XYZ file of C-alpha atoms in Angstrom:
668
model
C 84.551 108.601 101.042
C 84.886 110.905 99.040
C 87.896 111.071 96.091
C 90.128 113.081 92.913
C 89.960 111.459 90.125
C 93.583 110.915 89.679
C 94.193 109.892 86.051
C 97.595 110.462 84.754
C 101.501 110.203 86.954
C 104.201 111.952 85.881
C 107.607 112.799 86.607
C 108.714 115.602 88.325
C 111.630 117.191 87.434
C 111.524 120.577 89.380
C 114.426 121.725 91.546
C 114.644 120.531 95.200
C 112.613 117.253 94.426
C 114.480 114.700 93.591
C 114.128 112.843 89.938
C 111.287 110.130 88.938
C 109.180 111.536 91.962
C 105.003 110.254 91.321
C 103.182 113.365 90.919
C 99.640 112.820 90.765
C 96.916 114.717 89.532
C 93.648 114.052 88.430
C 90.778 114.840 85.734
C 88.145 117.408 85.941
C 85.272 117.125 88.932
C 85.395 116.065 92.515
C 84.923 113.459 93.874
C 82.830 112.298 96.265
C 86.127 111.328 98.215
C 87.095 114.271 97.949
C 84.504 115.772 100.063
C 85.086 113.759 102.910
C 88.943 114.309 102.856
C 88.386 118.215 102.904
C 85.971 118.403 105.846
C 88.211 116.005 107.821
C 90.830 119.046 106.718
C 88.007 121.409 107.753
C 87.642 119.497 110.835
C 91.184 119.696 111.849
C 92.611 116.435 110.688
C 96.169 116.528 109.304
C 96.421 116.781 105.488
C 98.096 113.448 105.352
C 96.315 111.885 107.848
C 93.049 112.658 105.704
C 94.658 111.192 102.310
C 95.543 107.961 103.969
C 92.273 107.737 105.513
C 89.758 109.182 102.553
C 91.820 109.271 99.407
C 91.918 105.251 98.237
C 95.864 104.579 97.404
C 97.123 108.335 97.418
C 100.085 107.546 99.959
C 102.699 110.002 99.061
C 104.749 112.667 101.131
C 103.233 115.784 102.719
C 104.384 117.953 99.361
C 101.775 115.528 97.522
C 99.641 115.759 99.580
C 99.727 119.497 99.371
C 99.085 119.596 96.121
C 96.271 117.121 95.874
C 94.293 119.556 98.334
C 94.993 122.766 96.648
C 93.523 121.361 93.052
C 90.655 119.460 95.288
C 90.679 123.854 96.716
C 90.696 124.850 93.488
C 87.745 122.399 91.734
C 85.425 122.796 94.897
C 86.175 126.709 94.445
C 85.252 126.675 90.751
C 82.074 125.174 91.313
C 80.406 127.763 93.743
C 81.689 130.719 91.361
C 80.374 128.730 88.258
C 77.183 128.329 91.002
C 77.020 132.019 91.986
C 78.471 131.094 95.822
C 80.965 133.329 95.697
C 80.997 133.608 99.426
C 80.773 130.493 100.061
C 83.796 129.736 97.759
C 86.032 132.562 99.076
C 85.198 130.623 102.638
C 86.156 126.880 101.290
C 89.811 128.562 100.129
C 90.503 130.571 103.193
C 90.076 127.551 104.931
C 92.187 125.312 103.525
C 94.716 127.369 102.667
C 95.735 128.079 105.809
C 95.774 124.098 106.098
C 97.925 124.193 103.129
C 100.512 126.173 104.210
C 100.680 124.704 107.509
C 101.247 121.467 105.445
C 103.931 122.913 103.301
C 105.891 124.602 106.136
C 105.075 122.468 108.989
C 108.300 120.417 108.311
C 110.965 124.328 107.867
C 109.137 126.354 110.532
C 108.665 126.570 114.479
C 105.043 128.762 116.072
C 106.651 131.492 118.211
C 104.248 133.664 118.255
C 100.319 134.785 117.703
C 100.016 137.443 114.570
C 96.673 139.279 114.892
C 95.647 138.397 110.923
C 92.664 138.696 109.903
C 90.993 135.370 107.986
C 90.272 135.894 104.388
C 86.063 135.758 104.615
C 87.027 139.193 107.087
C 89.857 140.667 104.977
C 87.074 140.671 101.397
C 84.660 142.188 103.386
C 86.750 144.693 104.489
C 88.038 145.598 101.210
C 84.529 144.743 99.608
C 84.483 141.591 97.710
C 81.551 141.916 95.103
C 84.698 144.483 93.922
C 86.860 142.092 93.078
C 87.625 138.606 91.804
C 88.510 135.498 93.669
C 92.359 135.603 92.292
C 92.475 139.070 93.231
C 91.048 138.964 96.435
C 93.755 136.114 97.100
C 96.540 138.378 95.479
C 96.197 140.873 97.101
C 95.429 139.661 100.519
C 98.831 137.575 100.290
C 100.356 140.987 99.384
C 99.397 142.506 102.565
C 99.746 139.264 105.030
C 101.465 137.147 103.185
C 104.560 137.656 105.121
C 102.768 137.847 108.526
C 100.965 134.143 107.834
C 103.978 132.612 106.870
C 104.957 133.053 110.482
C 101.696 132.592 112.382
C 101.367 128.992 114.154
C 100.623 125.975 112.002
C 96.892 125.520 113.440
C 95.329 128.691 113.188
C 93.717 130.248 116.395
C 89.893 129.897 116.160
C 89.941 133.281 115.833
C 91.516 134.028 113.346
C 90.174 131.115 111.132
C 87.500 131.463 108.757
C 83.686 129.721 110.266
C 84.686 125.483 110.190
C 80.735 125.362 109.548
C 80.494 128.211 106.652
C 83.267 125.957 104.927
C 80.870 122.517 105.889
C 78.130 124.607 104.486
C 80.137 125.235 101.002
C 80.878 122.074 101.005
C 77.521 121.119 101.245
C 76.126 122.917 98.220
C 79.630 121.351 95.936
C 78.341 117.982 97.355
C 74.446 119.048 95.832
C 75.738 120.928 92.612
C 79.432 119.284 91.374
C 80.229 115.771 92.767
C 80.636 112.941 90.870
C 79.687 109.365 91.465
C 80.826 106.180 90.839
C 78.979 104.394 89.072
C 79.512 99.975 88.623
C 80.374 100.856 84.631
C 82.774 103.624 85.698
C 86.780 102.787 84.087
C 89.111 102.541 86.905
C 90.977 105.011 85.016
C 88.325 107.824 86.119
C 88.931 107.267 89.729
C 92.180 105.723 90.418
C 96.393 106.242 88.920
C 97.528 105.164 86.046
C 100.082 102.636 87.640
C 97.538 101.324 88.949
C 95.320 100.965 86.351
C 97.788 99.420 84.396
C 98.138 96.643 86.833
C 94.600 96.080 87.354
C 93.958 96.156 83.067
C 96.795 92.735 82.969
C 94.542 91.074 85.099
C 91.321 91.961 82.400
C 89.950 94.637 85.158
C 88.400 97.631 83.300
C 85.208 98.573 85.479
C 84.872 99.246 88.936
C 82.205 96.302 88.669
C 84.909 93.950 87.372
C 86.998 95.039 90.531
C 84.040 94.507 92.654
C 84.483 90.944 91.053
C 87.510 90.113 91.654
C 88.366 91.235 94.626
C 84.858 88.846 95.945
C 86.415 86.094 94.532
C 89.643 85.949 95.543
C 89.200 86.858 98.878
C 90.429 89.774 101.251
C 94.053 88.531 99.611
C 92.960 89.438 96.427
C 96.063 91.605 95.688
C 98.373 88.462 95.668
C 97.067 88.131 92.128
C 97.662 91.510 90.877
C 101.696 92.251 90.749
C 102.929 95.937 92.711
C 99.416 95.846 95.022
C 100.636 95.590 98.219
C 98.403 94.770 101.289
C 98.123 98.529 102.603
C 96.834 99.662 98.860
C 94.557 96.561 98.944
C 92.918 97.139 102.268
C 92.413 101.003 101.282
C 91.075 100.322 97.804
C 87.831 97.427 99.237
C 87.047 99.924 101.986
C 86.525 102.633 99.822
C 84.165 100.200 97.163
C 82.790 99.444 100.978
C 81.960 103.284 101.243
C 80.560 103.319 97.627
C 78.313 100.486 97.933
C 75.100 102.709 97.921
C 75.775 104.216 94.063
C 77.989 101.097 93.273
C 74.867 98.815 94.121
C 77.390 96.511 94.313
C 78.755 94.760 97.946
C 81.994 94.008 98.767
C 81.843 90.393 100.639
C 82.426 90.239 104.327
C 85.325 87.909 103.643
C 87.016 90.242 101.801
C 86.201 93.556 104.060
C 89.252 94.626 105.723
C 86.782 96.520 109.062
C 85.192 93.840 109.795
C 86.925 91.371 112.154
C 86.824 87.354 111.950
C 84.862 86.539 115.264
C 82.628 88.993 113.713
C 81.885 86.420 110.637
C 80.253 84.247 112.826
C 76.557 84.563 112.252
C 73.807 82.108 111.736
C 73.445 81.229 108.651
C 71.619 81.870 105.170
C 68.007 82.539 105.675
C 65.936 80.021 105.347
C 68.500 77.470 106.335
C 70.126 76.173 109.399
C 73.069 77.492 111.462
C 76.572 77.029 109.562
C 77.632 75.459 112.811
C 75.344 72.875 113.663
C 73.309 69.452 112.090
C 69.664 69.336 112.436
C 68.454 69.079 115.127
C 64.567 69.535 114.015
C 62.275 66.446 115.648
C 59.451 65.782 114.451
C 56.245 66.609 116.866
C 53.982 64.087 116.471
C 52.544 62.402 113.391
C 54.328 60.660 110.898
C 57.970 59.043 111.565
C 60.041 56.241 110.656
C 61.863 56.019 114.124
C 62.416 53.116 115.674
C 60.576 51.952 118.711
C 63.219 49.734 121.032
C 66.504 50.840 121.503
C 69.158 51.084 119.010
C 72.266 49.589 118.068
C 73.793 52.999 117.174
C 72.974 54.105 121.282
C 71.136 57.455 119.358
C 68.316 59.482 120.549
C 67.638 61.656 118.365
C 68.633 62.493 114.543
C 71.703 64.834 115.773
C 73.685 61.688 117.883
C 72.712 58.722 114.899
C 74.625 60.890 112.511
C 77.605 61.246 114.369
C 77.647 57.714 115.016
C 77.360 56.764 111.685
C 80.231 59.499 110.533
C 82.377 57.267 113.557
C 82.445 54.798 111.074
C 83.994 56.218 108.295
C 87.122 56.796 110.344
C 88.160 53.607 108.635
C 87.664 55.797 105.674
C 90.196 57.768 103.307
C 90.135 62.206 104.670
C 88.424 62.683 101.516
C 85.508 60.178 101.698
C 84.694 61.148 105.030
C 84.617 64.767 103.870
C 82.654 63.939 100.604
C 79.827 61.677 103.093
C 79.790 64.336 105.596
C 79.374 67.651 103.009
C 76.067 64.653 100.851
C 74.406 64.620 104.674
C 75.106 68.027 106.065
C 73.452 69.299 102.698
C 70.167 66.732 102.913
C 69.587 68.043 106.408
C 69.987 71.964 105.376
C 67.244 70.706 102.715
C 65.032 69.171 104.989
C 65.464 71.641 107.775
C 64.018 73.667 104.856
C 61.014 71.441 104.105
C 60.071 71.750 108.294
C 61.423 67.636 108.634
C 63.929 66.017 110.246
C 65.547 61.796 108.763
C 62.838 60.465 110.746
C 60.105 61.839 108.605
C 61.118 61.464 105.093
C 59.707 60.031 102.753
C 60.425 58.244 99.034
C 58.082 61.564 97.706
C 60.867 63.541 99.831
C 64.023 61.004 98.541
C 62.799 61.585 95.066
C 62.246 65.117 95.003
C 65.860 65.519 96.829
C 67.133 63.660 93.799
C 65.974 66.161 91.305
C 66.655 68.734 93.777
C 70.338 68.274 93.221
C 70.487 68.435 90.005
C 68.621 71.464 89.238
C 69.022 73.533 93.395
C 66.363 76.434 94.000
C 68.309 80.001 93.178
C 68.504 80.970 97.039
C 70.903 77.996 97.933
C 73.270 78.769 94.842
C 76.846 80.811 95.627
C 78.782 81.924 92.527
C 81.648 83.201 94.209
C 83.696 81.529 97.037
C 82.746 82.380 100.487
C 83.419 80.736 103.703
C 80.833 79.258 106.577
C 81.276 81.682 108.451
C 80.361 84.545 106.436
C 76.497 86.082 106.069
C 76.172 85.210 101.782
C 77.490 81.187 102.345
C 74.804 79.080 100.193
C 75.262 75.374 100.386
C 76.162 74.928 97.541
C 78.166 76.734 94.027
C 75.888 74.711 91.253
C 74.043 72.321 89.408
C 75.943 68.941 90.441
C 76.764 66.617 87.902
C 74.982 63.641 87.301
C 78.010 61.273 88.454
C 78.659 63.999 91.380
C 74.619 63.656 91.956
C 74.488 59.677 92.207
C 77.915 59.385 94.238
C 76.137 61.876 96.644
C 72.683 60.002 96.995
C 74.802 56.477 97.261
C 76.529 58.561 100.348
C 72.890 59.524 101.831
C 71.670 55.452 100.517
C 74.873 54.461 102.905
C 73.833 56.837 105.817
C 70.300 55.842 105.812
C 71.477 51.761 105.456
C 73.184 52.409 108.721
C 70.039 54.009 110.821
C 67.895 50.781 109.372
C 71.154 48.561 110.318
C 70.957 49.782 114.267
C 67.758 49.737 114.819
C 66.874 53.218 114.550
C 65.270 53.594 111.472
C 62.607 51.162 110.194
C 62.846 51.764 106.887
C 65.050 53.856 104.276
C 63.187 55.177 102.052
C 66.459 55.859 99.824
C 66.931 52.742 99.105
C 65.149 52.665 95.381
C 66.213 56.430 94.493
C 69.375 56.227 92.388
C 70.626 58.477 89.193
C 72.429 56.840 86.441
C 75.607 58.093 86.610
C 77.216 59.748 82.781
C 80.204 57.821 83.385
C 78.848 54.129 83.517
C 80.172 51.292 84.039
C 83.806 50.572 84.886
C 87.330 52.153 85.790
C 86.941 55.537 83.641
C 89.699 58.184 83.758
C 89.255 61.117 81.718
C 93.397 60.820 80.879
C 92.750 63.925 78.086
C 92.889 66.262 80.914
C 96.778 65.838 80.600
C 99.749 68.258 79.410
C 101.006 68.457 76.483
C 104.900 68.272 76.221
C 104.682 72.771 74.789
C 102.652 73.334 77.976
C 105.163 71.837 80.633
C 107.160 74.294 78.814
C 104.881 77.427 79.136
C 104.597 75.912 83.087
C 108.481 76.462 83.625
C 108.780 79.252 81.667
C 105.986 80.570 84.303
C 108.008 79.819 87.001
C 110.837 80.525 85.704
C 109.858 84.200 85.152
C 108.689 84.595 88.880
C 110.325 86.532 90.809
C 113.583 84.683 92.333
C 112.741 83.866 96.109
C 110.896 81.136 98.223
C 107.895 80.622 96.183
C 110.170 80.780 93.186
C 111.943 77.644 94.171
C 108.620 75.611 95.876
C 106.833 76.149 92.460
C 109.627 74.147 90.824
C 110.103 72.058 93.842
C 106.549 71.276 93.845
C 106.352 71.174 89.577
C 109.401 68.659 89.525
C 107.749 66.522 92.655
C 104.128 65.904 90.867
C 105.255 65.692 87.396
C 108.195 63.151 88.045
C 106.074 60.456 90.681
C 102.201 61.130 89.585
C 101.322 61.702 93.182
C 98.112 62.570 93.917
C 97.671 65.795 95.476
C 96.477 64.458 98.756
C 99.074 62.411 98.832
C 101.655 65.409 98.936
C 100.982 65.906 102.949
C 104.405 63.467 104.125
C 107.593 64.816 105.771
C 111.270 64.542 105.398
C 110.872 61.464 106.856
C 109.138 59.853 104.567
C 112.287 60.257 101.443
C 114.515 57.111 102.027
C 117.996 56.035 101.130
C 117.881 53.186 98.963
C 120.284 51.048 96.961
C 119.754 50.264 93.586
C 120.863 47.837 90.423
C 119.500 49.840 87.241
C 120.538 47.034 84.845
C 121.051 43.571 85.497
C 125.077 42.431 86.835
C 125.270 46.527 86.695
C 126.525 47.884 90.078
C 124.414 49.338 92.381
C 123.610 53.136 92.743
C 122.620 54.880 95.680
C 119.627 56.904 95.380
C 116.596 58.194 97.140
C 112.871 57.031 97.296
C 109.402 58.826 99.008
C 106.979 57.249 100.694
C 103.600 58.102 99.975
C 100.438 56.554 101.761
C 97.488 56.018 98.719
C 94.115 55.428 98.561
C 92.791 52.308 101.047
C 95.424 52.918 103.449
C 98.141 51.434 100.734
C 101.823 52.646 100.790
C 104.064 52.510 97.707
C 107.819 53.515 96.938
C 108.294 55.936 93.977
C 111.499 56.981 93.125
C 113.271 60.682 93.181
C 115.340 61.449 90.563
C 118.562 63.622 91.496
C 117.129 67.013 90.506
C 113.878 66.379 92.170
C 115.343 65.518 95.309
C 118.069 68.918 95.108
C 114.916 71.006 94.218
C 112.852 69.520 97.616
C 116.393 70.032 99.548
C 116.323 74.072 98.118
C 112.814 74.879 99.307
C 113.686 72.649 103.006
C 115.788 75.786 102.891
C 113.341 78.549 102.974
C 111.278 76.229 105.668
C 114.570 76.668 107.894
C 114.826 80.378 107.210
C 111.040 80.838 108.208
C 111.747 78.538 111.168
C 114.441 81.166 112.597
C 112.215 83.727 111.958
C 110.003 82.826 114.046
C 107.393 82.350 111.501
C 106.606 78.748 111.717
C 107.523 75.693 114.264
C 110.631 74.325 114.537
C 110.173 70.976 113.461
C 112.375 67.669 114.276
C 114.289 67.073 111.009
C 111.988 63.715 110.164
C 108.675 65.719 110.420
C 109.339 68.650 108.675
C 106.659 68.615 106.078
C 107.881 68.755 102.063
C 105.593 71.115 101.282
C 105.511 74.240 103.402
C 104.476 77.806 103.272
C 106.806 80.040 102.868
C 105.422 83.621 103.824
C 104.043 84.030 107.448
C 101.207 81.144 108.738
C 98.261 81.459 105.997
C 95.065 80.414 107.471
C 93.766 76.498 108.800
C 92.401 75.456 105.172
C 95.423 75.923 103.672
C 98.397 74.957 106.164
C 98.551 72.246 109.736
C 99.819 73.301 112.472
C 103.242 72.158 111.279
C 103.736 74.656 108.296
C 102.398 71.956 106.121
C 101.197 73.197 102.642
C 97.256 70.967 102.300
C 95.983 69.969 99.328
C 93.654 72.844 99.041
C 97.015 75.616 99.162
C 98.610 73.275 96.845
C 95.855 73.469 94.303
C 96.192 77.290 94.830
C 99.776 76.779 93.542
C 99.144 74.740 90.621
C 96.227 76.727 89.349
C 98.030 79.841 89.732
C 100.944 78.995 87.622
C 98.309 77.509 85.023
C 96.664 81.008 85.224
C 99.381 82.892 84.370
C 100.019 80.510 81.498
C 96.610 81.490 80.027
C 97.711 84.989 80.635
C 100.630 84.567 78.210
C 99.223 82.223 75.711
C 97.714 83.393 72.725
C 95.967 80.497 71.471
C 92.512 80.814 73.131
C 92.228 77.244 73.169
C 95.615 76.515 75.150
C 94.888 78.781 77.110
C 91.190 77.723 78.284
C 92.519 74.513 78.389
C 95.359 76.056 81.175
C 91.987 77.594 82.921
C 90.736 74.213 83.431
C 93.827 72.102 84.318
C 94.196 71.270 88.017
C 97.155 69.559 89.889
C 95.495 66.254 89.083
C 96.427 67.359 85.077
C 100.018 66.517 86.410
C 99.322 63.140 87.514
C 97.773 62.115 84.399
C 100.679 63.761 82.105
C 103.468 61.467 84.346
C 101.369 58.531 83.739
C 101.451 58.871 80.078
C 104.877 59.928 80.574
C 106.186 56.910 82.326
C 103.644 55.003 79.674
C 106.183 55.751 76.932
C 109.527 55.918 78.541
C 109.132 52.370 79.360
C 108.074 50.946 76.214
C 103.912 50.666 78.085
C 105.287 48.405 80.752
C 101.875 48.378 82.401
C 102.594 46.801 85.948
C 105.380 48.995 86.241
C 103.222 51.735 85.437
C 100.647 50.690 87.709
C 102.783 50.308 91.032
C 103.378 53.773 90.173
C 100.308 55.682 90.206
C 99.423 53.359 92.728
C 96.245 51.575 90.881
C 94.114 48.276 92.473
C 93.387 47.369 88.742
C 96.105 46.992 86.198
C 92.474 47.590 84.084
C 92.993 50.971 85.375
C 96.223 51.413 84.565
C 95.597 50.119 80.349
C 93.193 53.128 80.521
C 96.182 55.614 79.739
C 97.101 53.075 76.732
C 93.851 53.099 75.135
C 93.409 56.803 75.529
C 96.470 58.074 74.163
C 95.364 59.936 71.045
C 99.047 60.659 70.032
C 99.508 56.902 68.928
C 95.239 56.458 67.694
C 96.849 59.439 65.645
C 99.960 57.822 64.616
C 98.653 54.823 63.771
C 95.937 56.233 61.373
C 98.386 58.242 59.815
C 100.393 55.243 59.226
C 98.232 53.682 57.505
C 98.505 53.503 53.198
C 95.711 55.757 51.015
C 92.803 53.792 49.354
C 93.621 55.685 46.522
C 96.317 56.624 45.164
C 95.936 60.306 43.779
C 98.519 60.187 41.492
C 97.109 56.905 40.152
C 94.160 58.608 39.794
C 92.390 58.577 36.220
C 91.849 62.171 36.000
C 88.738 61.907 34.181
């Protein structure tokens, strides 16, 4: 692909064209995609179709494309004339000129008869091209044959056209002499329109390499993070970057490409590691093995069956625990496979090596960008584990090997003495400082209010209000409207009973708790439900019975299974993305770099900590009530919020009397 540099967008007020229509120009010089565009036109493709296929973002009517084509022809002719290739310049000008005229007149005339008009290079040879400049030849040609050319068919017969081979050879000369190739450090303004550049700059994207990194980070739907860039333009920009990979020396991740079907992404996985879809089935061929010689309670004949039996024992744990344990075991299998070993052949020395590996993995295990397992650039880890994460991973592996020994599948546990000290220490530890201040909450409210009116804004509002007033964990938001229960309560002793609503959530350990809902929160959830019903009527979401309707749903066409369930309920990952997106917008609107950094670090769980601090202040430090609302198993865990309230600490210290009264100090 090859492109003109489009740098300025102006408004044309020329008679006959509506005021405000975008007119795209480019700076001097041809781009590589420009030549692809010209070659396609030479080979018979309609200019408008060629523009859609080869230009990265030009979406305009036939007249805008014609202007673009004329400019490309002029620059190509200037390049050829500049290197002494006048004949080639005439060939390029002749063939593309006929195409431009056809495009301009396409909607105003119909071909009725053939006209005997010589081609431009035939005319130049007839009058003697060496005696005239290119402009003079064109003026003479137009003066003599202009009326006949205007009445000619839209697509000239081959006998009347300049040889396509001659034009293609001329374009080959242009490519070798005067084409500008993209570089990773090129500013985006050299390649895209000012309107697009303005939107990219709002996201901090100044260079082509930054655009590639942004797309790879956010995936195929990166355009949702850039206002004013739709799906069609995003697809064409990604395709343009893919076709220029040899010059940019940067690759668009397969999951971000529109020219690769999802079915084609099912690959065997990273080199040197296991296939992404399977467990390790590498079995020892003899020698050392901890495999028991007799029958085992797991009923396993190999490592794969043994692991599946272990995973079955985790069915009573929370989904997050099961996912974490399975991920730790899968990582161990990849690591063992890379060393040509299996679970049965790992020794104590191997176990110690694995513990060191977790906090210092080699580079080929890491992937800095989020990827799917189906992608060929997927890697098992995003970075080294923290001490706490490594300690938890080793605990999960110890649980696995303990099961294998208890069931008689293995005769010993090489991980029994392998532990990492967690930096968190003993006892319940919660970083309660990771919460929003009142000013930050107000900024999030302003971010939501600044969103375009519609389902997305109403859902964001309902989500923030629900999390901020109940303190629910992100994993507890998968409930339905059947969990919203009407109730009657006495707000004061001896007072009049009052109707209200609660939401039932299922917390850690399968413990159920009831959380009061403020009327305004219930109203916000109802407005989100109305948007959900509208999608059901359009057939975009399945129709659910009221008690089975998800409390928080998707607000557009169905998304991937990792972001929504079959009923269209937003998953924990989807809710996380919504909150992170709001925090990112707040960070961009924040002038204080320290506060902006806090927003970028924030997550949905910060809302829970924020609620805990707020409810303690509102209840006068009532720990039992706060414990029940948060669903803590131990009152000591809830008490951490009292201990960690830095505001209370400051107020207490500032209220203390000074050790020295400056007014009474001796000035000596």
